[in-house]
Structure formats: C-alpha cells, structure tokens
Amino acid sequence: MTEIDASQVSWQDQYKLMVGTVTPRPIALVTTLGADGPNAAPFSFFNAVGSDPAMLMFSVGDRSGKAKDTVRNIRETPEFVVHIVSDAIKDKMNVCAVDYPFGVNELERAGFTILPSRKVKPPRIAEAPVALECKLMQIVEMGRKPYHVVFGEVVYFHYHDGIVNDRFHVDAGAINPVGRLAGKGGYCRITDRFEMPRIPLESAPGAK
Ligand SMILES: Cc1cc2nc3c(=O)[nH]c(=O)nc-3n(C[C@H](O)[C@H](O)[C@H](O)COP(=O)(O)O)c2cc1C
C-alpha cells in the first residue's frame, strides 16, 4: 500500500492526487452572462446531484486569488448553461479554457455558434450535443484555496436529434462525451462500454 496523510501534502500535490484519482470526470462547458457579454469555460469538477428537481454542480477554483469570470458572472446573472463536452467539440472547448482577460468572448475565439436559451439569459452553444439551462441554487465556498461550488437547477434540456427518445432514455453513445483524466492533456472516450444489470435481492450473494 502507498499511504499518504493529506495534512502532510501541499495543495498542489493534493490537486495531483485528486485529478489523477477521481477519473474519468465528465466535462461541463459552462456559458454565463456578465456585463461584458457571454463567457464560456470548461469544468471537470462536475457532476449530477439529483433529480427532484434536476440538479447539478461544478466547482471553480480561484485564479491568482480572484474569482474566475464564470463565478463573477453567475453572481451578476444567477443563471448558466451547462454543455456536455463531446468528441466533436473538444478542441473548441480547449480554446475556452485559455486564460483570456475578463471580457474576451471565448465563444467567438473558439468558433462556436451561439443561440438564445429558452428560460435563462446566458446563450447556449449550437454545436454542443446537450445543453442544460440552469438557474443558480447556491454557491458554496469551501476550502482554503478556495473553491466555489456552484449548484444549479436544470430548467430546460436541449438535445441534438437522435440522442433522447420519447421515453426519456438518453443514448450516451450518441452524445459521445469525452472525460477528463489527469495531467496536461489526458482525456478519454466511452468507446469501450459494457452492461452490468443490477442484482435483484433474491439472487444476491447470501440470499436464501
Ligand atoms: C478539461 C478542463 C477542465 C477544467 N476543469 C476545471 C475545474 O473543474 N475547475 C476550475 O476551476 N477550472 C477548471 N479548468 C480551468 C478553467 O476552464 C479555466 O481556468 C478557464 O479559463 C476559466 O474561465 P473563466 O475565467 O472564463 O471562468 C478546466 C480546464 C479544462 C481544459
């Protein structure tokens, strides 16, 4: 076993442990709206939280002691759109992660097409296979760095054709998401999938 006492490790090394250990992580490409216009940035500290209502979260670290544009914008306009990053839009997503100064429209730089959202003010990205319009529920600040954990309620779902059926089953293969691994450029696809049905209690190990 390798054992590591977190209290003896710098935040930089704890970061390496976290991003290398919790993999693969889905990537949210988040659009927000500020005084200087729309903004887009990817976040892989991201996941679903619950379904009544549909809720999700992503977590934003500070940049040089200041809140990133995404958090600054959400404080101003408490709405955002989460796009699932697919293989088709991964390179454009990467442009949105460049540390442009506040006010630069990453969506334009990346070559994305923006469309109006239905229920929130920030625009959505046409090329993204899935766009989830969200209203802010809560921003929780945690940790010493600190991180701003943004919780949102999904109020409107957009899917490209052929992804969701009329029984609300979503074809993950049709989304073709990429996941974040560790390091400077580590990503993965979901091209090696398998099924493992849940075990009913009556046939579970130890059942009589
Ligand atoms: C795939 C990927 C995942 C990222 N995940 C996070 C994350 O979870 N939290 C974070 O604070 N920054 C993350 N970043 C870095 C931000 O995207 C980057 O700092 C961005 O410029 C912030 O933009 P903003 O200032 O417009 O909000 C990630 C970058 C990439 C490429």
CSV table of C-alpha atoms and ligand atoms in Angstrom, one decimal:
chain,number,residue,atom,x,y,z
A,1,MET,CA,0.0,0.0,0.0
A,2,THR,CA,1.0,3.6,-0.6
A,3,GLU,CA,-0.3,5.7,2.3
A,4,ILE,CA,-0.5,9.5,2.2
A,5,ASP,CA,-1.5,11.8,5.1
A,6,ALA,CA,-3.3,14.7,3.4
A,7,SER,CA,-2.2,17.0,6.1
A,8,GLN,CA,1.5,16.5,5.2
A,9,VAL,CA,0.9,17.3,1.5
A,10,SER,CA,0.8,20.7,-0.3
A,11,TRP,CA,-2.3,21.7,-2.1
A,12,GLN,CA,-0.5,21.3,-5.4
A,13,ASP,CA,0.2,17.7,-4.7
A,14,GLN,CA,-3.3,17.1,-3.3
A,15,TYR,CA,-4.6,18.5,-6.6
A,16,LYS,CA,-2.5,16.0,-8.5
A,17,LEU,CA,-3.8,13.2,-6.3
A,18,MET,CA,-7.4,14.3,-6.7
A,19,VAL,CA,-7.4,14.8,-10.5
A,20,GLY,CA,-5.4,11.6,-11.1
A,21,THR,CA,-7.6,9.5,-8.8
A,22,VAL,CA,-11.1,10.6,-9.5
A,23,THR,CA,-11.3,9.7,-13.2
A,24,PRO,CA,-12.8,9.9,-15.7
A,25,ARG,CA,-14.6,13.2,-14.9
A,26,PRO,CA,-17.3,14.5,-17.2
A,27,ILE,CA,-16.7,18.0,-18.5
A,28,ALA,CA,-19.2,20.8,-18.3
A,29,LEU,CA,-18.7,23.7,-20.7
A,30,VAL,CA,-20.5,26.5,-18.9
A,31,THR,CA,-21.8,29.6,-20.6
A,32,THR,CA,-22.6,32.6,-18.4
A,33,LEU,CA,-23.5,36.2,-19.0
A,34,GLY,CA,-21.8,39.2,-17.5
A,35,ALA,CA,-21.7,43.0,-18.1
A,36,ASP,CA,-19.2,42.4,-20.9
A,37,GLY,CA,-21.2,39.8,-22.6
A,38,PRO,CA,-21.2,36.0,-22.7
A,39,ASN,CA,-18.4,33.8,-21.4
A,40,ALA,CA,-17.6,30.1,-21.7
A,41,ALA,CA,-15.3,27.9,-19.7
A,42,PRO,CA,-14.9,24.1,-19.1
A,43,PHE,CA,-15.0,22.5,-15.6
A,44,SER,CA,-14.3,18.8,-14.9
A,45,PHE,CA,-15.1,19.1,-11.2
A,46,PHE,CA,-18.6,18.5,-12.4
A,47,ASN,CA,-21.5,16.1,-11.8
A,48,ALA,CA,-25.2,15.5,-11.4
A,49,VAL,CA,-26.6,15.9,-7.9
A,50,GLY,CA,-30.2,14.8,-8.0
A,51,SER,CA,-33.4,14.7,-9.9
A,52,ASP,CA,-36.3,16.4,-8.0
A,53,PRO,CA,-35.7,18.9,-9.4
A,54,ALA,CA,-32.9,18.0,-11.7
A,55,MET,CA,-29.7,19.4,-10.1
A,56,LEU,CA,-26.1,19.6,-11.0
A,57,MET,CA,-22.9,21.1,-9.6
A,58,PHE,CA,-19.5,22.2,-10.8
A,59,SER,CA,-16.6,23.6,-8.8
A,60,VAL,CA,-14.5,26.6,-9.7
A,61,GLY,CA,-11.1,27.4,-8.1
A,62,ASP,CA,-9.8,30.9,-7.8
A,63,ARG,CA,-7.3,32.3,-10.3
A,64,SER,CA,-4.4,34.2,-8.6
A,65,GLY,CA,-6.7,34.8,-5.6
A,66,LYS,CA,-9.6,36.2,-7.7
A,67,ALA,CA,-12.9,34.5,-8.7
A,68,LYS,CA,-12.9,33.3,-12.3
A,69,ASP,CA,-15.1,35.0,-14.8
A,70,THR,CA,-17.7,32.2,-14.6
A,71,VAL,CA,-18.3,32.8,-10.9
A,72,ARG,CA,-18.2,36.5,-11.3
A,73,ASN,CA,-20.8,36.4,-14.0
A,74,ILE,CA,-23.1,33.9,-12.1
A,75,ARG,CA,-23.0,36.3,-9.1
A,76,GLU,CA,-24.2,39.0,-11.5
A,77,THR,CA,-26.7,36.9,-13.5
A,78,PRO,CA,-27.6,33.8,-11.5
A,79,GLU,CA,-28.2,31.6,-14.4
A,80,PHE,CA,-25.9,29.5,-16.7
A,81,VAL,CA,-26.0,26.8,-19.4
A,82,VAL,CA,-24.0,23.5,-19.0
A,83,HIS,CA,-23.0,21.8,-22.2
A,84,ILE,CA,-21.7,18.3,-22.2
A,85,VAL,CA,-18.3,18.2,-24.0
A,86,SER,CA,-18.4,15.7,-26.8
A,87,ASP,CA,-15.6,14.5,-29.0
A,88,ALA,CA,-16.9,16.8,-31.8
A,89,ILE,CA,-16.4,20.0,-29.7
A,90,LYS,CA,-13.4,19.1,-27.6
A,91,ASP,CA,-10.9,21.3,-29.5
A,92,LYS,CA,-13.2,24.3,-29.3
A,93,MET,CA,-13.8,23.6,-25.6
A,94,ASN,CA,-10.0,23.7,-25.1
A,95,VAL,CA,-9.9,27.2,-26.6
A,96,CYS,CA,-12.5,28.3,-24.0
A,97,ALA,CA,-10.0,27.2,-21.2
A,98,VAL,CA,-7.4,29.8,-22.3
A,99,ASP,CA,-6.9,32.5,-19.6
A,100,TYR,CA,-8.2,35.4,-21.7
A,101,PRO,CA,-8.7,38.6,-19.9
A,102,PHE,CA,-12.1,39.4,-18.5
A,103,GLY,CA,-14.5,40.5,-21.2
A,104,VAL,CA,-13.0,38.4,-24.0
A,105,ASN,CA,-15.7,36.3,-25.7
A,106,GLU,CA,-14.2,32.8,-25.7
A,107,LEU,CA,-17.2,31.6,-27.7
A,108,GLU,CA,-16.2,33.7,-30.6
A,109,ARG,CA,-12.5,32.8,-30.3
A,110,ALA,CA,-13.4,29.1,-30.3
A,111,GLY,CA,-15.6,29.5,-33.4
A,112,PHE,CA,-18.8,28.3,-31.6
A,113,THR,CA,-22.2,29.3,-32.8
A,114,ILE,CA,-24.4,30.8,-30.1
A,115,LEU,CA,-28.2,30.5,-29.8
A,116,PRO,CA,-30.6,32.1,-27.4
A,117,SER,CA,-31.7,30.0,-24.5
A,118,ARG,CA,-35.4,29.4,-23.7
A,119,LYS,CA,-35.6,30.2,-19.9
A,120,VAL,CA,-32.2,31.8,-19.0
A,121,LYS,CA,-30.3,34.8,-20.2
A,122,PRO,CA,-26.9,33.2,-21.0
A,123,PRO,CA,-26.8,31.9,-24.5
A,124,ARG,CA,-26.3,28.2,-25.4
A,125,ILE,CA,-23.8,26.6,-27.9
A,126,ALA,CA,-25.4,25.2,-31.0
A,127,GLU,CA,-22.6,22.6,-31.6
A,128,ALA,CA,-22.9,21.0,-28.2
A,129,PRO,CA,-25.0,17.8,-28.3
A,130,VAL,CA,-26.6,18.6,-25.0
A,131,ALA,CA,-27.3,22.0,-23.4
A,132,LEU,CA,-28.8,22.2,-19.9
A,133,GLU,CA,-30.3,25.6,-19.0
A,134,CYS,CA,-29.8,26.2,-15.3
A,135,LYS,CA,-30.8,28.6,-12.6
A,136,LEU,CA,-28.5,29.1,-9.7
A,137,MET,CA,-29.5,27.3,-6.5
A,138,GLN,CA,-26.4,28.1,-4.3
A,139,ILE,CA,-22.7,28.9,-4.4
A,140,VAL,CA,-20.9,27.2,-1.6
A,141,GLU,CA,-17.4,28.4,-0.9
A,142,MET,CA,-15.2,25.7,0.6
A,143,GLY,CA,-11.5,25.1,1.3
A,144,ARG,CA,-8.5,27.3,1.8
A,145,LYS,CA,-7.8,27.9,-1.9
A,146,PRO,CA,-11.0,28.4,-2.0
A,147,TYR,CA,-13.3,26.6,-4.4
A,148,HIS,CA,-16.7,28.0,-5.4
A,149,VAL,CA,-19.1,25.0,-5.7
A,150,VAL,CA,-22.0,26.1,-7.9
A,151,PHE,CA,-25.2,24.2,-7.6
A,152,GLY,CA,-27.9,24.7,-10.3
A,153,GLU,CA,-31.4,23.5,-11.1
A,154,VAL,CA,-31.8,22.4,-14.7
A,155,VAL,CA,-34.9,24.2,-16.0
A,156,TYR,CA,-34.6,23.2,-19.7
A,157,PHE,CA,-32.9,20.4,-21.6
A,158,HIS,CA,-31.7,20.6,-25.2
A,159,TYR,CA,-30.5,17.6,-27.2
A,160,HIS,CA,-29.4,17.2,-30.8
A,161,ASP,CA,-31.6,14.8,-32.7
A,162,GLY,CA,-31.1,11.1,-32.1
A,163,ILE,CA,-29.9,11.4,-28.5
A,164,VAL,CA,-33.0,11.1,-26.3
A,165,ASN,CA,-36.1,9.0,-27.1
A,166,ASP,CA,-39.8,9.7,-26.3
A,167,ARG,CA,-39.4,7.6,-23.1
A,168,PHE,CA,-36.6,10.0,-21.9
A,169,HIS,CA,-33.8,7.4,-22.4
A,170,VAL,CA,-30.6,9.1,-23.4
A,171,ASP,CA,-28.1,7.4,-25.8
A,172,ALA,CA,-24.8,8.2,-24.2
A,173,GLY,CA,-23.1,6.8,-27.3
A,174,ALA,CA,-24.8,9.4,-29.4
A,175,ILE,CA,-23.6,12.2,-27.2
A,176,ASN,CA,-20.0,10.7,-27.5
A,177,PRO,CA,-18.7,12.6,-24.4
A,178,VAL,CA,-15.1,12.9,-23.6
A,179,GLY,CA,-13.9,12.5,-20.0
A,180,ARG,CA,-11.0,14.3,-18.2
A,181,LEU,CA,-8.1,12.3,-16.9
A,182,ALA,CA,-5.1,13.8,-15.2
A,183,GLY,CA,-2.1,15.8,-16.5
A,184,LYS,CA,-1.8,18.4,-19.1
A,185,GLY,CA,-3.7,16.7,-21.8
A,186,GLY,CA,-5.3,13.5,-20.6
A,187,TYR,CA,-8.8,12.7,-21.9
A,188,CYS,CA,-10.8,9.6,-22.7
A,189,ARG,CA,-13.8,8.5,-24.7
A,190,ILE,CA,-16.6,6.0,-23.8
A,191,THR,CA,-15.9,3.7,-26.8
A,192,ASP,CA,-15.3,0.6,-24.6
A,193,ARG,CA,-18.6,0.1,-22.8
A,194,PHE,CA,-20.3,-2.8,-21.1
A,195,GLU,CA,-23.5,-3.6,-19.3
A,196,MET,CA,-23.9,-4.9,-15.8
A,197,PRO,CA,-27.6,-5.2,-14.7
A,198,ARG,CA,-28.4,-4.6,-11.0
A,199,ILE,CA,-28.7,-7.7,-8.9
A,200,PRO,CA,-32.2,-8.4,-7.5
A,201,LEU,CA,-32.2,-9.1,-3.8
A,202,GLU,CA,-33.5,-12.6,-4.3
A,203,SER,CA,-30.4,-13.6,-6.3
A,204,ALA,CA,-27.9,-11.6,-4.4
A,205,PRO,CA,-25.0,-13.4,-2.7
A,206,GLY,CA,-26.2,-14.7,0.6
A,207,ALA,CA,-29.8,-14.7,-0.4
A,208,LYS,CA,-31.8,-17.8,0.7
B,1,LIG,C1,-10.9,20.0,-19.4
B,1,LIG,C2,-10.8,21.1,-18.4
B,1,LIG,C3,-11.4,21.0,-17.2
B,1,LIG,C4,-11.2,22.0,-16.3
B,1,LIG,N1,-11.8,21.9,-15.0
B,1,LIG,C5,-11.8,22.9,-14.1
B,1,LIG,C6,-12.4,22.8,-12.9
B,1,LIG,O1,-13.1,21.8,-12.6
B,1,LIG,N2,-12.4,23.9,-12.0
B,1,LIG,C7,-11.7,25.0,-12.4
B,1,LIG,O2,-11.6,26.0,-11.6
B,1,LIG,N3,-11.0,25.1,-13.5
B,1,LIG,C8,-11.1,24.1,-14.4
B,1,LIG,N4,-10.4,24.3,-15.7
B,1,LIG,C9,-9.8,25.5,-16.0
B,1,LIG,C10,-10.8,26.6,-16.4
B,1,LIG,O3,-11.5,26.1,-17.6
B,1,LIG,C11,-10.0,27.9,-16.8
B,1,LIG,O4,-9.4,28.4,-15.7
B,1,LIG,C12,-10.9,28.9,-17.5
B,1,LIG,O5,-10.1,29.9,-18.2
B,1,LIG,C13,-11.8,29.6,-16.6
B,1,LIG,O6,-12.5,30.6,-17.4
B,1,LIG,P1,-13.3,31.8,-16.8
B,1,LIG,O7,-12.3,32.7,-16.2
B,1,LIG,O8,-13.9,32.4,-18.1
B,1,LIG,O9,-14.4,31.3,-15.9
B,1,LIG,C14,-10.5,23.2,-16.6
B,1,LIG,C15,-9.9,23.3,-17.9
B,1,LIG,C16,-10.0,22.3,-18.8
B,1,LIG,C17,-9.4,22.4,-20.1
